[in-house]
Coordinates of C-alpha atoms in Angstrom, one line a residue:
M214 CA 117.7 107.2 83.3
S215 CA 115.7 104.3 84.5
R216 CA 114.5 104.4 88.1
L217 CA 114.6 100.6 88.1
K218 CA 118.4 100.8 87.6
F219 CA 119.0 102.7 90.7
K220 CA 116.3 101.9 93.2
R221 CA 116.9 99.6 96.1
V222 CA 115.5 96.2 95.4
V223 CA 113.5 96.2 98.6
S224 CA 111.6 99.3 97.5
L225 CA 110.4 98.0 94.2
V226 CA 107.3 100.0 93.1
G227 CA 104.1 98.5 93.9
A228 CA 103.5 98.1 90.2
L229 CA 106.3 95.4 90.1
F230 CA 105.0 93.3 93.0
M231 CA 103.6 90.7 90.7
G232 CA 101.6 87.5 90.9
A233 CA 100.0 85.5 93.7
F234 CA 101.8 83.0 96.0
L235 CA 104.8 80.7 96.9
L236 CA 105.7 77.0 96.1
A237 CA 103.7 74.1 97.3
G238 CA 105.0 72.5 100.5
C239 CA 106.5 75.7 102.0
G240 CA 103.4 76.6 103.9
S241 CA 100.0 75.2 104.9
S242 CA 97.3 73.8 102.7
S243 CA 94.0 74.0 104.6
S244 CA 92.0 77.1 105.5
N245 CA 89.4 76.6 108.1
N246 CA 91.0 76.0 111.5
D247 CA 94.0 76.8 113.7
S248 CA 95.1 73.2 114.2
S249 CA 98.7 74.2 113.6
S250 CA 98.7 77.0 116.2
N251 CA 101.8 75.6 117.9
K252 CA 103.8 75.5 114.7
P253 CA 106.0 78.5 113.7
L254 CA 104.4 81.0 111.4
T255 CA 105.7 81.4 107.9
F256 CA 106.2 85.0 106.7
W257 CA 107.1 85.6 103.1
Y258 CA 109.3 88.6 102.6
A259 CA 110.2 89.8 99.1
G260 CA 113.8 91.0 98.8
D261 CA 117.4 89.8 98.7
G262 CA 117.6 89.3 102.5
D263 CA 115.6 89.4 105.7
S264 CA 117.9 91.6 107.7
D265 CA 115.5 94.6 107.5
V266 CA 112.6 92.7 109.0
K267 CA 114.4 90.5 111.5
P268 CA 114.4 93.0 114.3
M269 CA 110.6 93.2 114.4
I270 CA 110.2 89.5 114.1
K271 CA 112.6 88.9 117.1
Q272 CA 110.6 91.4 119.1
F273 CA 107.3 89.7 118.2
T274 CA 108.6 86.3 119.3
K275 CA 110.0 87.7 122.5
K276 CA 106.7 89.3 123.4
T277 CA 104.3 86.5 122.3
G278 CA 106.4 83.3 122.3
I279 CA 105.3 82.7 118.8
K280 CA 108.1 81.6 116.5
V281 CA 108.2 82.9 112.9
K282 CA 110.1 81.5 110.0
I283 CA 111.0 84.2 107.5
Q284 CA 111.2 83.1 103.9
S285 CA 113.2 85.8 102.0
I286 CA 112.6 85.5 98.2
P287 CA 114.6 87.6 95.6
W288 CA 112.4 89.8 93.5
S289 CA 113.5 88.0 90.4
Q290 CA 111.8 84.8 91.7
Y291 CA 109.0 86.2 93.7
N292 CA 106.4 86.4 90.9
D293 CA 106.7 82.8 89.7
K294 CA 106.7 81.4 93.2
L295 CA 103.6 83.4 94.2
L296 CA 101.7 82.2 91.1
T297 CA 102.5 78.6 91.9
A298 CA 101.3 78.9 95.4
A299 CA 98.0 80.6 94.4
S300 CA 97.1 77.5 92.2
S301 CA 98.4 75.0 94.7
K302 CA 96.6 76.6 97.7
S303 CA 99.8 76.1 99.7
G304 CA 101.6 79.2 100.9
P305 CA 102.6 81.3 103.9
D306 CA 100.7 82.4 106.9
V307 CA 101.5 86.1 106.5
L308 CA 103.0 87.7 103.4
L309 CA 104.2 91.0 102.0
I310 CA 102.0 92.0 99.0
G311 CA 102.4 94.8 96.5
T312 CA 100.0 97.7 96.4
T313 CA 98.8 96.9 92.8
Q314 CA 98.1 93.2 93.5
I315 CA 95.2 93.1 96.0
A316 CA 92.6 92.9 93.2
Q317 CA 94.2 89.9 91.6
F318 CA 94.8 88.0 94.8
A319 CA 91.5 88.8 96.5
S320 CA 89.5 87.9 93.3
S321 CA 91.2 84.5 93.3
N322 CA 90.2 83.9 96.9
S323 CA 93.9 83.7 97.9
L324 CA 93.7 86.3 100.7
M325 CA 91.8 86.3 103.9
D326 CA 89.0 88.9 104.2
L327 CA 90.3 91.2 107.0
S328 CA 87.3 93.5 107.1
S329 CA 86.1 92.4 110.5
T330 CA 89.6 92.6 111.9
V331 CA 90.1 96.1 110.6
K332 CA 86.6 97.2 111.9
N333 CA 87.2 95.8 115.4
D334 CA 90.7 97.1 116.0
Q335 CA 91.1 100.8 116.5
N336 CA 94.8 100.5 115.8
L337 CA 94.0 99.4 112.3
A338 CA 91.4 102.1 111.7
P339 CA 91.7 103.4 108.1
S340 CA 91.8 107.0 109.2
K341 CA 95.2 106.4 110.8
Y342 CA 96.8 105.8 107.4
F343 CA 97.4 108.0 104.4
S344 CA 94.2 107.8 102.3
G345 CA 96.0 106.5 99.2
S346 CA 97.8 103.8 101.2
E347 CA 94.6 102.6 102.8
K348 CA 92.9 102.3 99.4
T349 CA 95.6 99.8 98.3
T350 CA 94.3 97.3 100.7
M351 CA 90.7 97.2 99.4
Y352 CA 88.9 95.2 96.8
Q353 CA 85.2 95.6 96.1
G354 CA 84.5 97.3 99.4
K355 CA 86.4 94.7 101.6
Y356 CA 89.8 94.8 103.2
Y357 CA 92.3 92.1 102.3
A358 CA 95.4 93.6 103.8
V359 CA 96.7 96.4 106.0
P360 CA 99.2 99.0 104.9
W361 CA 102.8 98.5 106.0
Y362 CA 105.1 100.8 104.3
A363 CA 104.5 103.6 101.8
E364 CA 106.4 105.2 98.9
T365 CA 105.5 108.0 96.6
R366 CA 107.2 110.0 93.8
V367 CA 108.7 113.4 94.1
L368 CA 110.8 115.7 92.0
Y369 CA 114.6 115.4 92.4
Y370 CA 116.6 118.4 91.2
R371 CA 120.1 119.9 91.3
T372 CA 119.7 123.2 93.1
D373 CA 123.0 124.6 91.8
V374 CA 122.3 123.7 88.1
L375 CA 118.7 125.1 88.2
K376 CA 119.9 128.3 89.9
A377 CA 122.3 128.9 87.0
A378 CA 119.3 128.6 84.6
G379 CA 117.4 131.2 86.6
Y380 CA 115.4 128.9 88.9
N381 CA 116.1 129.6 92.6
Q382 CA 113.6 126.9 93.6
A383 CA 112.0 123.8 92.0
P384 CA 109.4 124.3 89.3
K385 CA 106.0 124.4 90.8
T386 CA 103.8 124.0 87.6
W387 CA 103.9 122.1 84.4
N388 CA 104.7 125.2 82.5
Q389 CA 107.7 126.0 84.8
L390 CA 108.9 122.4 84.5
Y391 CA 109.0 122.5 80.7
D392 CA 110.5 125.9 80.6
A393 CA 113.3 125.0 83.1
A394 CA 113.9 121.7 81.3
L395 CA 114.2 123.4 77.9
K396 CA 116.6 126.0 79.2
L397 CA 118.7 123.3 80.8
S398 CA 118.9 121.3 77.6
K399 CA 120.6 124.2 75.9
R400 CA 123.7 123.8 78.0
G401 CA 125.5 121.7 75.3
K402 CA 125.6 118.4 73.6
N403 CA 124.1 115.5 75.4
M404 CA 122.6 117.8 78.0
Y405 CA 118.9 117.5 79.0
G406 CA 116.6 119.1 81.6
F407 CA 114.2 116.4 82.7
N408 CA 113.8 112.7 82.5
V409 CA 110.6 111.4 81.0
D410 CA 110.7 107.9 82.5
G411 CA 110.0 105.3 79.8
S412 CA 110.7 102.3 82.1
E413 CA 108.1 103.2 84.8
P414 CA 104.6 101.8 84.0
T415 CA 102.9 104.4 86.2
F416 CA 104.6 107.5 84.9
G417 CA 102.2 108.4 82.1
F418 CA 99.1 107.6 84.3
M419 CA 100.5 109.8 87.0
F420 CA 100.7 112.8 84.7
A421 CA 97.2 112.0 83.3
R422 CA 95.8 112.2 86.7
Q423 CA 97.6 115.5 87.2
N424 CA 95.7 116.7 84.1
G425 CA 92.4 115.7 85.6
A426 CA 92.0 112.3 84.0
Q427 CA 90.0 109.4 85.5
L428 CA 91.8 106.2 84.6
M429 CA 88.8 104.1 85.2
K430 CA 85.1 104.9 85.5
N431 CA 82.4 102.3 86.3
G432 CA 84.7 99.5 85.3
K433 CA 85.5 101.1 81.9
A434 CA 89.0 102.2 80.9
Q435 CA 89.4 105.9 80.2
F436 CA 93.0 105.8 78.8
N437 CA 92.0 107.6 75.6
S438 CA 90.3 110.5 77.3
S439 CA 91.3 114.0 76.2
Q440 CA 92.9 114.6 79.6
M441 CA 95.2 111.6 79.3
V442 CA 96.0 112.2 75.6
S443 CA 97.0 115.9 76.3
A444 CA 99.1 114.8 79.3
L445 CA 101.1 112.4 77.0
D446 CA 101.3 115.1 74.4
Y447 CA 102.9 117.3 77.1
L448 CA 105.4 114.6 78.0
H449 CA 106.2 113.9 74.3
K450 CA 107.0 117.6 73.8
F451 CA 110.0 117.2 76.2
I452 CA 111.4 114.5 73.9
Q453 CA 110.6 116.2 70.6
N454 CA 112.3 119.4 71.6
G455 CA 115.4 117.7 73.2
A456 CA 114.5 118.6 76.8
S457 CA 114.4 114.8 77.7
P458 CA 116.3 111.9 76.2
K459 CA 114.2 109.6 74.0
Q460 CA 115.0 106.5 76.0
D461 CA 117.0 105.2 78.9
L462 CA 120.6 106.3 78.5
K463 CA 121.8 103.5 80.9
L464 CA 123.6 106.0 83.1
T465 CA 124.5 105.6 86.7
I466 CA 123.2 108.2 89.2
A467 CA 126.7 109.6 89.4
Q468 CA 126.8 110.0 85.6
S469 CA 123.3 111.4 85.2
F470 CA 122.8 113.5 88.3
G471 CA 126.4 114.1 89.6
K472 CA 129.0 116.5 88.3
D473 CA 127.6 118.6 85.4
A474 CA 124.2 116.7 85.7
P475 CA 123.2 115.8 82.1
I476 CA 119.8 115.1 83.6
P477 CA 119.4 117.5 86.5
M478 CA 115.7 116.8 87.2
F479 CA 113.9 113.5 87.5
I480 CA 110.9 112.0 89.3
S481 CA 111.5 109.0 91.6
G482 CA 110.8 107.5 95.0
P483 CA 112.6 107.6 98.4
W484 CA 115.0 104.8 97.4
M485 CA 117.0 107.3 95.4
M486 CA 117.9 109.3 98.5
S487 CA 120.6 106.8 99.6
S488 CA 121.9 106.3 96.1
I489 CA 122.5 110.0 95.6
K490 CA 124.1 110.3 99.0
S491 CA 126.5 107.4 98.4
D492 CA 127.2 107.6 94.7
A493 CA 126.6 111.0 93.1
G494 CA 129.5 112.8 94.8
L495 CA 127.4 115.9 95.7
K496 CA 127.2 118.1 98.7
D497 CA 123.9 118.1 100.5
S498 CA 123.3 121.7 99.4
Q499 CA 123.7 120.8 95.7
W500 CA 120.5 118.8 95.4
N501 CA 117.0 118.7 96.8
V502 CA 113.5 117.2 96.4
A503 CA 110.2 118.9 95.9
E504 CA 106.6 118.1 95.6
L505 CA 105.6 117.4 92.0
P506 CA 104.8 120.4 89.8
K507 CA 101.1 120.9 89.3
G508 CA 99.1 120.5 86.2
K509 CA 95.5 120.8 87.4
N510 CA 96.8 119.1 90.5
N511 CA 100.0 117.4 91.6
T512 CA 98.8 113.8 92.3
S513 CA 101.6 111.3 92.7
V514 CA 101.7 107.5 92.8
M515 CA 101.1 105.7 96.0
G516 CA 103.2 102.5 96.2
G517 CA 104.8 100.5 98.9
G518 CA 103.8 97.2 100.5
D519 CA 100.9 95.8 102.5
L520 CA 100.6 92.8 104.8
A521 CA 98.1 90.1 104.2
V522 CA 97.1 86.7 105.5
F523 CA 97.0 83.7 103.1
Q524 CA 93.5 82.3 102.8
Y525 CA 94.7 78.8 103.2
S526 CA 96.8 79.3 106.4
K527 CA 96.0 76.8 109.2
N528 CA 97.1 79.3 111.8
K529 CA 95.1 82.5 111.1
T530 CA 94.8 83.5 114.7
N531 CA 98.6 83.8 115.2
A532 CA 99.0 85.2 111.7
I533 CA 96.7 88.1 112.6
K534 CA 98.7 88.7 115.7
L535 CA 101.9 89.0 113.6
L536 CA 100.1 91.3 111.1
K537 CA 98.9 93.5 113.9
F538 CA 102.3 93.6 115.6
L539 CA 104.1 94.6 112.3
S540 CA 101.4 97.3 111.8
K541 CA 102.2 99.1 115.1
K542 CA 103.8 102.5 115.0
Q543 CA 107.1 101.3 116.6
S544 CA 107.4 98.4 114.2
Q545 CA 106.9 100.7 111.2
L546 CA 109.6 103.1 112.6
T547 CA 112.0 100.2 113.2
Y548 CA 111.4 99.0 109.7
Y549 CA 112.0 102.5 108.3
K550 CA 115.3 102.8 110.2
Q551 CA 116.4 99.4 108.8
S552 CA 115.2 99.8 105.2
D553 CA 114.3 103.5 104.5
S554 CA 110.8 102.2 103.7
M555 CA 108.5 105.0 104.9
P556 CA 105.6 104.4 107.4
T557 CA 102.0 104.3 106.4
L558 CA 100.8 105.4 109.8
K559 CA 100.5 109.2 109.8
A560 CA 101.3 109.3 113.6
A561 CA 104.7 107.7 112.9
W562 CA 105.8 110.8 111.0
N563 CA 106.1 112.8 114.3
D564 CA 109.2 110.7 115.1
S565 CA 112.6 112.5 115.1
S566 CA 114.0 110.1 112.5
L567 CA 111.6 111.6 109.9
Q568 CA 112.1 115.3 110.5
S569 CA 114.8 116.2 107.9
S570 CA 113.5 118.7 105.3
K571 CA 114.0 116.3 102.4
I572 CA 112.1 113.5 104.1
Q573 CA 109.3 115.8 105.0
V574 CA 108.7 116.6 101.3
F575 CA 107.7 112.9 101.0
R576 CA 105.3 113.4 103.9
K577 CA 103.6 116.3 102.1
Q578 CA 103.4 114.4 98.8
L579 CA 101.9 111.3 100.5
N580 CA 98.8 113.5 101.2
H581 CA 98.5 113.9 97.4
S582 CA 99.2 110.3 96.3
Q583 CA 96.8 107.7 94.9
P584 CA 97.3 104.0 94.0
M585 CA 96.7 102.7 90.5
P586 CA 93.2 101.3 89.9
A587 CA 92.3 98.1 91.7
V588 CA 91.9 95.8 88.7
K589 CA 93.3 92.2 88.3
S590 CA 95.1 92.9 85.1
W591 CA 96.8 96.1 86.2
D592 CA 100.4 94.9 85.9
E593 CA 99.8 93.6 82.3
I594 CA 98.2 96.9 81.4
G595 CA 101.2 98.8 82.8
Q596 CA 103.6 96.8 80.7
N597 CA 101.5 97.2 77.6
Y598 CA 101.6 101.0 78.2
L599 CA 105.4 101.0 78.1
D600 CA 105.2 99.4 74.7
V601 CA 102.8 102.1 73.5
W602 CA 105.0 104.9 75.0
Q603 CA 108.1 103.6 73.2
K604 CA 106.3 103.9 69.8
I605 CA 105.3 107.5 70.8
A606 CA 108.7 108.4 72.0
L607 CA 110.9 106.8 69.3
Q608 CA 108.6 106.7 66.3
N609 CA 106.4 109.8 67.0
A610 CA 103.3 107.6 66.8
N611 CA 100.1 109.6 67.0
V612 CA 99.1 109.8 70.7
Q613 CA 95.3 109.8 70.2
K614 CA 95.3 106.8 67.8
S615 CA 97.8 104.9 70.0
M616 CA 95.7 105.4 73.1
N617 CA 92.5 104.5 71.3
T618 CA 94.1 101.1 70.5
F619 CA 95.6 100.8 74.0
N620 CA 92.2 101.6 75.6
K621 CA 90.5 98.7 73.7
Q622 CA 93.3 96.3 74.5
S623 CA 93.1 97.3 78.2
Q624 CA 89.3 96.9 78.4
T625 CA 89.6 93.4 77.0
L626 CA 92.0 92.5 79.8
I627 CA 89.8 94.2 82.4
D628 CA 86.7 92.2 81.2
K629 CA 88.4 88.8 81.5

């Protein structure tokens, strides 16, 4: 079951926010002054529509008198348009940027250095955000964005199905996860216990971290470390013994998680909540979410979206005003209520709209979530990992040899 099949487009993992910036002529082309301060700001928003963000933009204009033109770009086109604008030096004033892309954009001098802005505004103080979310905005010790919304991965499970297998609560350790999955796979033909996600680039890296692995150290890839190799061996064991399908079964959430639940446990983000509620045909008591089972720890992936100012904007003063406004607690809460994209400000989680027991599981997991390494080539590395994993899952390729080759390939990309 692929998480990409079911997630809401607007919540696409940070690992899929690709590229740099939009087409020439849509924004401004000079960088050093605010000569266009009376012109509307351009805000580039990735998604199929701008309905989720419009309420905050209207509030901003009402308060400041500054008009904002929202350019909503479908995810399928976002990457190419961002790349074009990076080379043309013509783009937006403010943009939504993925959590894995700061390194690429900052290194190409496409983003404004916001370090002084962050330092001089207590409302943007890093301590106000989840640690993992704040780290996504940094490159080489400087801030090039501010956190806007956060997402992390938790364990989804069918409470009734696990109870029948002897588990009255979600597995809390790797050993329990495997034991439960193996028992659940014995229910019959085409029945499994857990989904090892072969379509999510961060999945294996997440488990490696849970096993104590460092993905990078002093600029050097550590993808063939004993901790990462043993983590992938652990995941491969699910597939070898029939506890997980070898590859994406192309099932809808109703087919995989509803009714008899061929796949009663999987790891995904908050976007799956609405899909289950609307499509799986389950009572609220039949399913739940839990923090990830622990290996040596239970580190999850920190994804989401950040807000940045285009380096070549002619209206940086007003651009920063919009960035600050969208970063406020009330703006983040309004955005959550519109889109289900969770706040990055810790204080926002005291709001009544975020108090359900299922939502609070995400709050707890956010305290134990970290972004992928801040390297320019991370998206390409992630895609290459999926190719390596397919050979392991489908062809039983040797994990250590596969990761030795992958590590060399990745280091070449990092050193470019």
